[in-house]
Amino acid sequence: MNQHARRFGALAAAALAFAPLGAGADDLKGPLTLKDQGSFFVGGEVERTDAMTGDPAGQLGYSNTDEIKVNQMYVEFQAPRGNARNVPIVLTHGCCLSSKTWEDTPDGRMGWAEYFVRKGHTVYLTDQSSRARSGFDATTINEVRLGLKPASALPPIFTFGRESAWDLFRFGPSYPTPFADEQFPVESLSDFGNQVIPDLNATLPTPNPTYGNLADLAILAGGAVLVGHSESGFFPEQAALVNSAGVKGIVSIEGQCPAMNAAQIKTLSKIPTLVVFGDHLDGSAISGKFWPPILEACRTFVNQLRAAGGVAFLAELPKLGFKGNSHMLMQDRNNIDVAQWMRRWLVQNVRQGHARALVGKNRDASDD
């Protein structure tokens, strides 16, 4: 049997093994049965600082000099029962958000994290280094407060406002008017606003430690598909360039695709890669300038992977029949339909199975 026949046979077997994907409704109802859940940290370095300010009133006698841990990444996971054959999924959020992105939708529907667990995948939710439960390095801020550095040394703190997000996230042509076919639940915009977190990436070193942390997590998981969105859209590729040993597949959702050299393309071409974009990329004056060039850069990237012999696909959702999807497509009204399509692609193109059922706990990893 030649190589192409073997590959076709393997993909056909995988597709048959997951035949319920098309209908797929029954296993999305009823109790969610888990084998285990928990949380842990990946990475981090010890840093000595002279700017603790841990005793601002001077009452406790603490010194401003001490050691702190920085650049670590918080990870939460859920493992379903009987999940040994399904590749783990790692979900990483975008700018000004946290892993809440994936948990559920602003109007209370099932999110992608629960969907993939129900489909038999262990799911790892990450908070980028410097964000949310991962914390951030406050040294420079404290140094300015103590007069050790000028105010100009303060890192910029970026966040999104409602009207800016409406436009850039493509909820509608102009605030507060939604697109006629808009899939994002705009009536729950206030609930979505609760998820916004100030972006402290300016406190991070270069390269972003989240890249290495994601690469390490993929190895700890026994191999995983890395999924990034928006700001983190290309993080899976960056993680694979740090260490591709655990990266079994990549999904980049509406992220910027920077130019890659030949050696980088060669490395990444060995990993099945799916790049996803939603609808209305030119739906407003700002979005029309921002999103189309990003789409074209990602089209070039996908074509380079394919030319190098890789398995890669650019999924433009309107061309696949998914209309009205926003930048927050994992929270749109058709989010489960999109997730089902995406999982079908992964099952057909990414080798399933993994070597480790649980991470972060020193226990027997055998299935119950």
Coordinates of C-alpha atoms in Angstrom, one line a residue:
M1 CA 0.0 0.0 0.0
N2 CA 1.5 3.4 -1.0
Q3 CA 1.7 6.4 1.3
H4 CA -1.3 8.2 -0.2
A5 CA -3.5 5.1 0.1
R6 CA -2.4 4.6 3.8
R7 CA -3.2 8.2 4.5
F8 CA -6.6 8.0 2.9
G9 CA -7.4 4.8 4.8
A10 CA -6.4 6.4 8.1
L11 CA -8.5 9.5 7.5
A12 CA -11.5 7.4 6.4
A13 CA -11.2 5.3 9.5
A14 CA -11.0 8.4 11.7
A15 CA -14.1 9.8 9.9
L16 CA -16.1 6.6 10.5
A17 CA -15.0 6.5 14.1
F18 CA -16.5 9.9 14.6
A19 CA -19.6 9.4 12.4
P20 CA -22.0 11.2 14.8
L21 CA -20.3 14.5 14.1
G22 CA -23.0 15.4 11.5
A23 CA -26.0 14.9 13.8
G24 CA -24.1 15.3 17.0
A25 CA -27.0 16.6 19.2
D26 CA -27.6 13.8 21.7
D27 CA -24.2 14.0 23.3
L28 CA -24.6 17.7 23.8
K29 CA -27.6 17.2 26.2
G30 CA -27.9 15.8 29.7
P31 CA -25.3 15.8 32.5
L32 CA -21.7 16.6 31.7
T33 CA -19.7 13.6 33.1
L34 CA -16.1 14.3 33.9
K35 CA -13.2 12.0 34.7
D36 CA -11.3 14.9 36.4
Q37 CA -10.9 18.6 36.5
G38 CA -8.3 20.9 38.0
S39 CA -5.8 23.7 37.4
F40 CA -2.1 24.3 37.5
F41 CA 0.6 26.7 36.3
V42 CA 3.1 26.3 33.5
G43 CA 6.4 28.1 33.3
G44 CA 7.5 31.2 35.1
E45 CA 10.8 32.5 36.3
V46 CA 12.1 33.9 39.7
E47 CA 12.9 37.6 39.5
R48 CA 14.6 39.6 42.3
T49 CA 13.1 43.1 42.7
D50 CA 13.8 46.2 44.7
A51 CA 10.3 47.5 44.2
M52 CA 8.0 45.3 46.3
T53 CA 6.0 48.1 48.1
G54 CA 4.5 45.2 50.1
D55 CA 4.5 47.4 53.3
P56 CA 3.3 50.8 52.1
A57 CA 2.6 52.2 55.6
G58 CA 6.0 50.9 56.9
Q59 CA 4.3 49.1 59.8
L60 CA 5.5 45.6 59.2
G61 CA 9.2 46.2 58.6
Y62 CA 9.2 44.3 55.2
S63 CA 12.0 45.2 52.8
N64 CA 11.2 46.3 49.2
T65 CA 13.8 43.7 48.1
D66 CA 12.5 40.2 47.5
E67 CA 12.0 37.5 45.0
I68 CA 8.8 37.1 43.0
K69 CA 7.6 34.7 40.3
V70 CA 6.8 36.2 36.9
N71 CA 5.7 35.1 33.4
Q72 CA 3.8 31.9 34.5
M73 CA 0.7 30.8 32.7
Y74 CA -2.5 29.6 34.5
V75 CA -4.2 26.5 33.1
E76 CA -7.6 25.0 33.9
F77 CA -8.6 21.7 32.6
Q78 CA -11.5 19.3 32.3
A79 CA -11.1 15.6 31.3
P80 CA -14.2 13.6 30.2
R81 CA -14.5 9.9 30.9
G82 CA -13.2 7.5 28.3
N83 CA -11.2 10.2 26.4
A84 CA -8.1 8.2 25.6
R85 CA -8.4 8.3 21.8
N86 CA -9.2 12.0 21.4
V87 CA -6.5 14.6 21.0
P88 CA -6.5 17.3 23.8
I89 CA -7.6 20.8 22.9
V90 CA -5.8 23.9 24.3
L91 CA -7.8 27.2 24.0
T92 CA -6.1 30.5 24.3
H93 CA -7.9 33.9 24.4
G94 CA -7.3 37.1 22.6
C95 CA -6.6 40.7 23.6
C96 CA -8.2 42.2 26.7
L97 CA -10.0 38.9 27.5
S98 CA -9.3 35.8 29.5
S99 CA -10.2 32.1 29.2
K100 CA -13.8 33.1 30.0
T101 CA -14.0 33.5 26.2
W102 CA -14.4 29.8 25.8
E103 CA -16.5 28.8 28.8
D104 CA -19.9 29.9 27.6
T105 CA -21.6 32.7 25.6
P106 CA -22.7 36.2 27.0
D107 CA -26.3 35.0 26.6
G108 CA -25.7 31.8 28.5
R109 CA -25.4 29.1 25.8
M110 CA -22.8 26.3 25.6
G111 CA -19.2 27.5 24.9
W112 CA -16.5 25.7 23.0
A113 CA -14.8 24.4 26.1
E114 CA -17.9 22.4 27.2
Y115 CA -18.6 21.3 23.6
F116 CA -15.1 19.7 23.1
V117 CA -15.3 18.0 26.5
R118 CA -18.7 16.6 25.6
K119 CA -17.1 15.3 22.4
G120 CA -14.5 13.4 24.3
H121 CA -11.5 15.8 24.4
T122 CA -9.6 16.9 27.4
V123 CA -9.8 20.7 27.2
Y124 CA -7.1 23.1 28.6
L125 CA -8.1 26.7 29.1
T126 CA -5.2 29.2 29.4
D127 CA -4.9 32.7 30.7
Q128 CA -2.0 34.3 28.8
S129 CA 1.0 35.3 30.8
S130 CA 0.4 38.8 32.3
R131 CA -3.4 38.3 32.1
A132 CA -6.1 37.4 34.6
R133 CA -5.2 34.5 36.9
S134 CA -1.7 34.3 35.5
G135 CA -0.9 37.7 37.0
F136 CA 1.6 40.2 35.8
D137 CA 5.0 41.7 36.8
A138 CA 4.3 45.0 38.6
T139 CA 8.0 45.9 39.1
T140 CA 8.1 48.8 36.7
I141 CA 4.9 50.3 38.1
N142 CA 6.2 50.0 41.6
E143 CA 9.6 51.5 40.6
V144 CA 7.8 54.6 39.3
R145 CA 5.8 54.8 42.5
L146 CA 8.9 54.6 44.6
G147 CA 10.6 57.3 42.4
L148 CA 13.2 54.8 41.1
K149 CA 12.1 55.4 37.5
P150 CA 10.3 58.4 35.7
A151 CA 6.6 58.4 34.9
S152 CA 7.5 57.9 31.3
A153 CA 8.7 54.3 32.2
L154 CA 5.1 53.3 33.0
P155 CA 3.9 50.5 30.7
P156 CA 0.9 51.3 28.5
I157 CA -2.3 49.5 29.6
F158 CA -4.5 48.8 26.6
T159 CA -8.2 48.0 26.8
F160 CA -11.3 48.1 24.5
G161 CA -14.3 50.3 24.8
R162 CA -17.8 49.3 23.7
E163 CA -17.9 51.3 20.5
S164 CA -14.4 50.3 19.4
A165 CA -15.2 46.6 20.0
W166 CA -18.5 47.0 18.1
D167 CA -16.6 48.0 15.0
L168 CA -13.4 46.0 15.2
F169 CA -15.2 42.8 16.4
R170 CA -17.8 43.3 13.6
F171 CA -21.0 43.4 15.5
G172 CA -22.4 45.9 13.1
P173 CA -21.6 48.6 10.5
S174 CA -21.8 51.3 13.2
Y175 CA -22.6 51.4 16.9
P176 CA -25.2 50.4 18.0
T177 CA -26.7 49.1 14.7
P178 CA -26.0 45.3 14.1
F179 CA -25.6 43.7 10.8
A180 CA -28.9 42.2 9.5
D181 CA -27.6 38.7 9.8
E182 CA -25.3 39.3 12.8
Q183 CA -24.7 36.1 14.8
F184 CA -23.2 37.7 17.9
P185 CA -25.9 38.1 20.7
V186 CA -25.7 41.9 20.7
E187 CA -28.5 42.1 23.2
S188 CA -26.0 40.7 25.7
L189 CA -23.3 43.3 25.0
S190 CA -23.2 44.4 28.6
D191 CA -22.5 40.8 29.7
F192 CA -19.7 40.6 27.1
G193 CA -18.3 43.9 28.5
N194 CA -17.9 42.2 31.8
Q195 CA -15.3 39.9 30.2
V196 CA -12.9 42.7 29.1
I197 CA -9.6 42.8 31.1
P198 CA -6.9 45.5 30.7
D199 CA -4.0 44.2 28.6
L200 CA -0.7 44.3 30.4
N201 CA 1.4 42.7 27.7
A202 CA 3.7 45.7 27.8
T203 CA 5.1 44.3 31.1
L204 CA 6.3 41.1 29.3
P205 CA 9.7 40.4 28.0
T206 CA 10.4 39.6 24.3
P207 CA 9.6 37.0 23.1
N208 CA 6.3 36.6 24.8
P209 CA 6.7 33.8 27.4
T210 CA 3.2 32.5 26.5
Y211 CA 4.8 31.0 23.4
G212 CA 7.1 28.7 25.4
N213 CA 4.4 28.1 28.0
L214 CA 2.0 26.8 25.3
A215 CA 4.7 24.6 23.8
D216 CA 5.4 23.1 27.3
L217 CA 1.7 22.6 28.0
A218 CA 1.3 20.7 24.7
I219 CA 4.1 18.3 25.8
L220 CA 2.6 18.0 29.3
A221 CA -0.8 17.1 27.7
G222 CA 0.8 14.2 25.7
G223 CA 0.3 16.1 22.5
A224 CA -2.4 18.7 21.8
V225 CA -4.1 20.9 19.2
L226 CA -3.4 24.5 20.0
V227 CA -6.2 27.0 19.3
G228 CA -5.5 30.8 19.4
H229 CA -7.8 33.7 18.7
S230 CA -7.3 37.3 17.7
E231 CA -4.2 38.6 19.6
S232 CA -3.2 35.0 20.2
G233 CA -4.3 33.8 16.8
F234 CA -0.7 33.1 15.7
F235 CA 0.5 32.0 19.2
P236 CA 0.1 28.3 18.3
E237 CA 2.5 28.8 15.4
Q238 CA 4.9 30.7 17.6
A239 CA 4.7 28.0 20.2
A240 CA 5.5 25.4 17.6
L241 CA 8.6 27.4 16.5
V242 CA 9.8 27.3 20.1
N243 CA 9.2 23.5 20.4
S244 CA 6.9 21.6 18.1
A245 CA 7.3 18.2 19.9
G246 CA 3.8 18.4 21.5
V247 CA 1.9 20.4 18.9
K248 CA -0.2 17.9 17.0
G249 CA -2.5 20.5 15.3
I250 CA -3.0 24.2 15.0
V251 CA -6.2 26.4 14.7
S252 CA -5.6 30.1 14.2
I253 CA -8.8 32.1 14.5
E254 CA -8.7 35.6 13.0
G255 CA -5.2 36.4 14.0
Q256 CA -2.5 38.2 12.1
C257 CA -0.1 36.0 10.1
P258 CA 3.4 37.5 10.0
A259 CA 5.8 36.8 7.2
M260 CA 7.7 33.5 7.9
N261 CA 11.1 32.5 6.5
A262 CA 11.7 29.2 4.6
A263 CA 13.0 27.4 7.7
Q264 CA 10.0 28.5 9.8
I265 CA 7.6 27.4 7.0
K266 CA 9.3 24.0 6.8
T267 CA 8.8 23.5 10.6
L268 CA 5.2 24.6 10.5
S269 CA 4.3 22.6 7.4
K270 CA 4.7 19.4 9.4
I271 CA 1.7 20.4 11.6
P272 CA -1.9 20.3 10.2
T273 CA -3.1 23.9 10.3
L274 CA -6.6 25.4 10.1
V275 CA -7.0 29.2 9.8
V276 CA -10.5 30.6 10.3
F277 CA -12.2 33.9 9.5
G278 CA -15.7 35.0 10.0
D279 CA -18.0 37.4 8.0
H280 CA -18.3 41.1 7.3
L281 CA -14.5 41.7 7.1
D282 CA -15.2 44.9 5.1
G283 CA -18.4 45.8 6.9
S284 CA -17.3 49.2 8.2
A285 CA -14.9 52.0 7.5
I286 CA -12.4 50.8 10.1
S287 CA -12.9 47.0 9.7
G288 CA -12.6 47.4 5.9
K289 CA -9.1 48.8 6.3
F290 CA -8.0 46.4 9.1
W291 CA -9.3 42.9 8.3
P292 CA -8.9 42.3 4.5
P293 CA -5.1 42.7 4.6
I294 CA -4.9 40.3 7.5
L295 CA -7.0 37.8 5.6
E296 CA -4.7 38.1 2.6
A297 CA -1.6 37.7 4.7
C298 CA -3.1 34.5 6.2
R299 CA -4.0 33.3 2.7
T300 CA -0.3 33.7 1.7
F301 CA 0.8 31.8 4.9
V302 CA -1.6 28.9 4.2
N303 CA -0.5 28.7 0.6
Q304 CA 3.2 28.6 1.7
L305 CA 2.4 25.7 4.1
R306 CA 0.7 23.8 1.3
A307 CA 3.5 24.5 -1.2
A308 CA 5.9 23.0 1.4
G309 CA 3.9 19.8 1.5
G310 CA 1.8 20.7 4.6
V311 CA -1.9 20.1 5.4
A312 CA -3.4 23.6 5.7
F313 CA -6.8 25.1 5.0
L314 CA -8.1 28.7 5.1
A315 CA -11.7 28.5 6.3
E316 CA -13.6 31.6 5.2
L317 CA -16.9 30.9 7.0
P318 CA -19.2 32.7 4.6
K319 CA -17.9 30.5 1.8
L320 CA -18.7 27.5 3.9
G321 CA -22.3 28.5 4.5
F322 CA -21.8 30.2 7.9
K323 CA -23.2 33.7 7.5
G324 CA -23.0 36.7 9.8
N325 CA -20.2 35.5 12.1
S326 CA -18.4 38.1 14.2
H327 CA -14.8 38.2 15.4
M328 CA -16.1 36.5 18.6
L329 CA -17.3 33.5 16.5
M330 CA -16.9 31.1 19.5
Q331 CA -19.7 33.1 21.2
D332 CA -22.0 33.6 18.2
R333 CA -25.4 32.1 18.0
N334 CA -24.1 29.4 15.6
N335 CA -21.0 28.7 17.6
I336 CA -21.7 25.0 18.1
D337 CA -22.3 24.6 14.3
V338 CA -18.9 26.2 13.6
A339 CA -17.2 24.1 16.3
Q340 CA -18.7 20.9 14.8
W341 CA -17.3 21.8 11.4
M342 CA -13.9 22.6 12.9
R343 CA -13.8 19.4 14.9
R344 CA -14.6 17.4 11.7
W345 CA -11.6 19.0 10.0
L346 CA -9.4 18.2 13.0
V347 CA -10.6 14.5 13.1
Q348 CA -9.9 14.1 9.4
N349 CA -6.5 15.8 9.5
V350 CA -5.0 15.5 13.0
R351 CA -3.9 12.2 14.4
Q352 CA -6.2 11.4 17.4
G353 CA -5.1 9.9 20.7
H354 CA -2.7 11.0 23.3
A355 CA -0.3 9.6 25.9
R356 CA -1.5 11.3 29.0
A357 CA -5.0 11.6 30.4
L358 CA -4.4 14.0 33.3
V359 CA -2.0 16.8 33.9
G360 CA -1.2 18.6 37.1
K361 CA -2.1 15.8 39.5
N362 CA 0.0 12.9 40.7
R363 CA -2.6 10.2 40.3
D364 CA -3.3 7.1 38.3
A365 CA -4.1 8.2 34.8
S366 CA -6.0 5.1 33.7
D367 CA -9.5 5.4 32.4
D368 CA -12.3 4.8 35.0

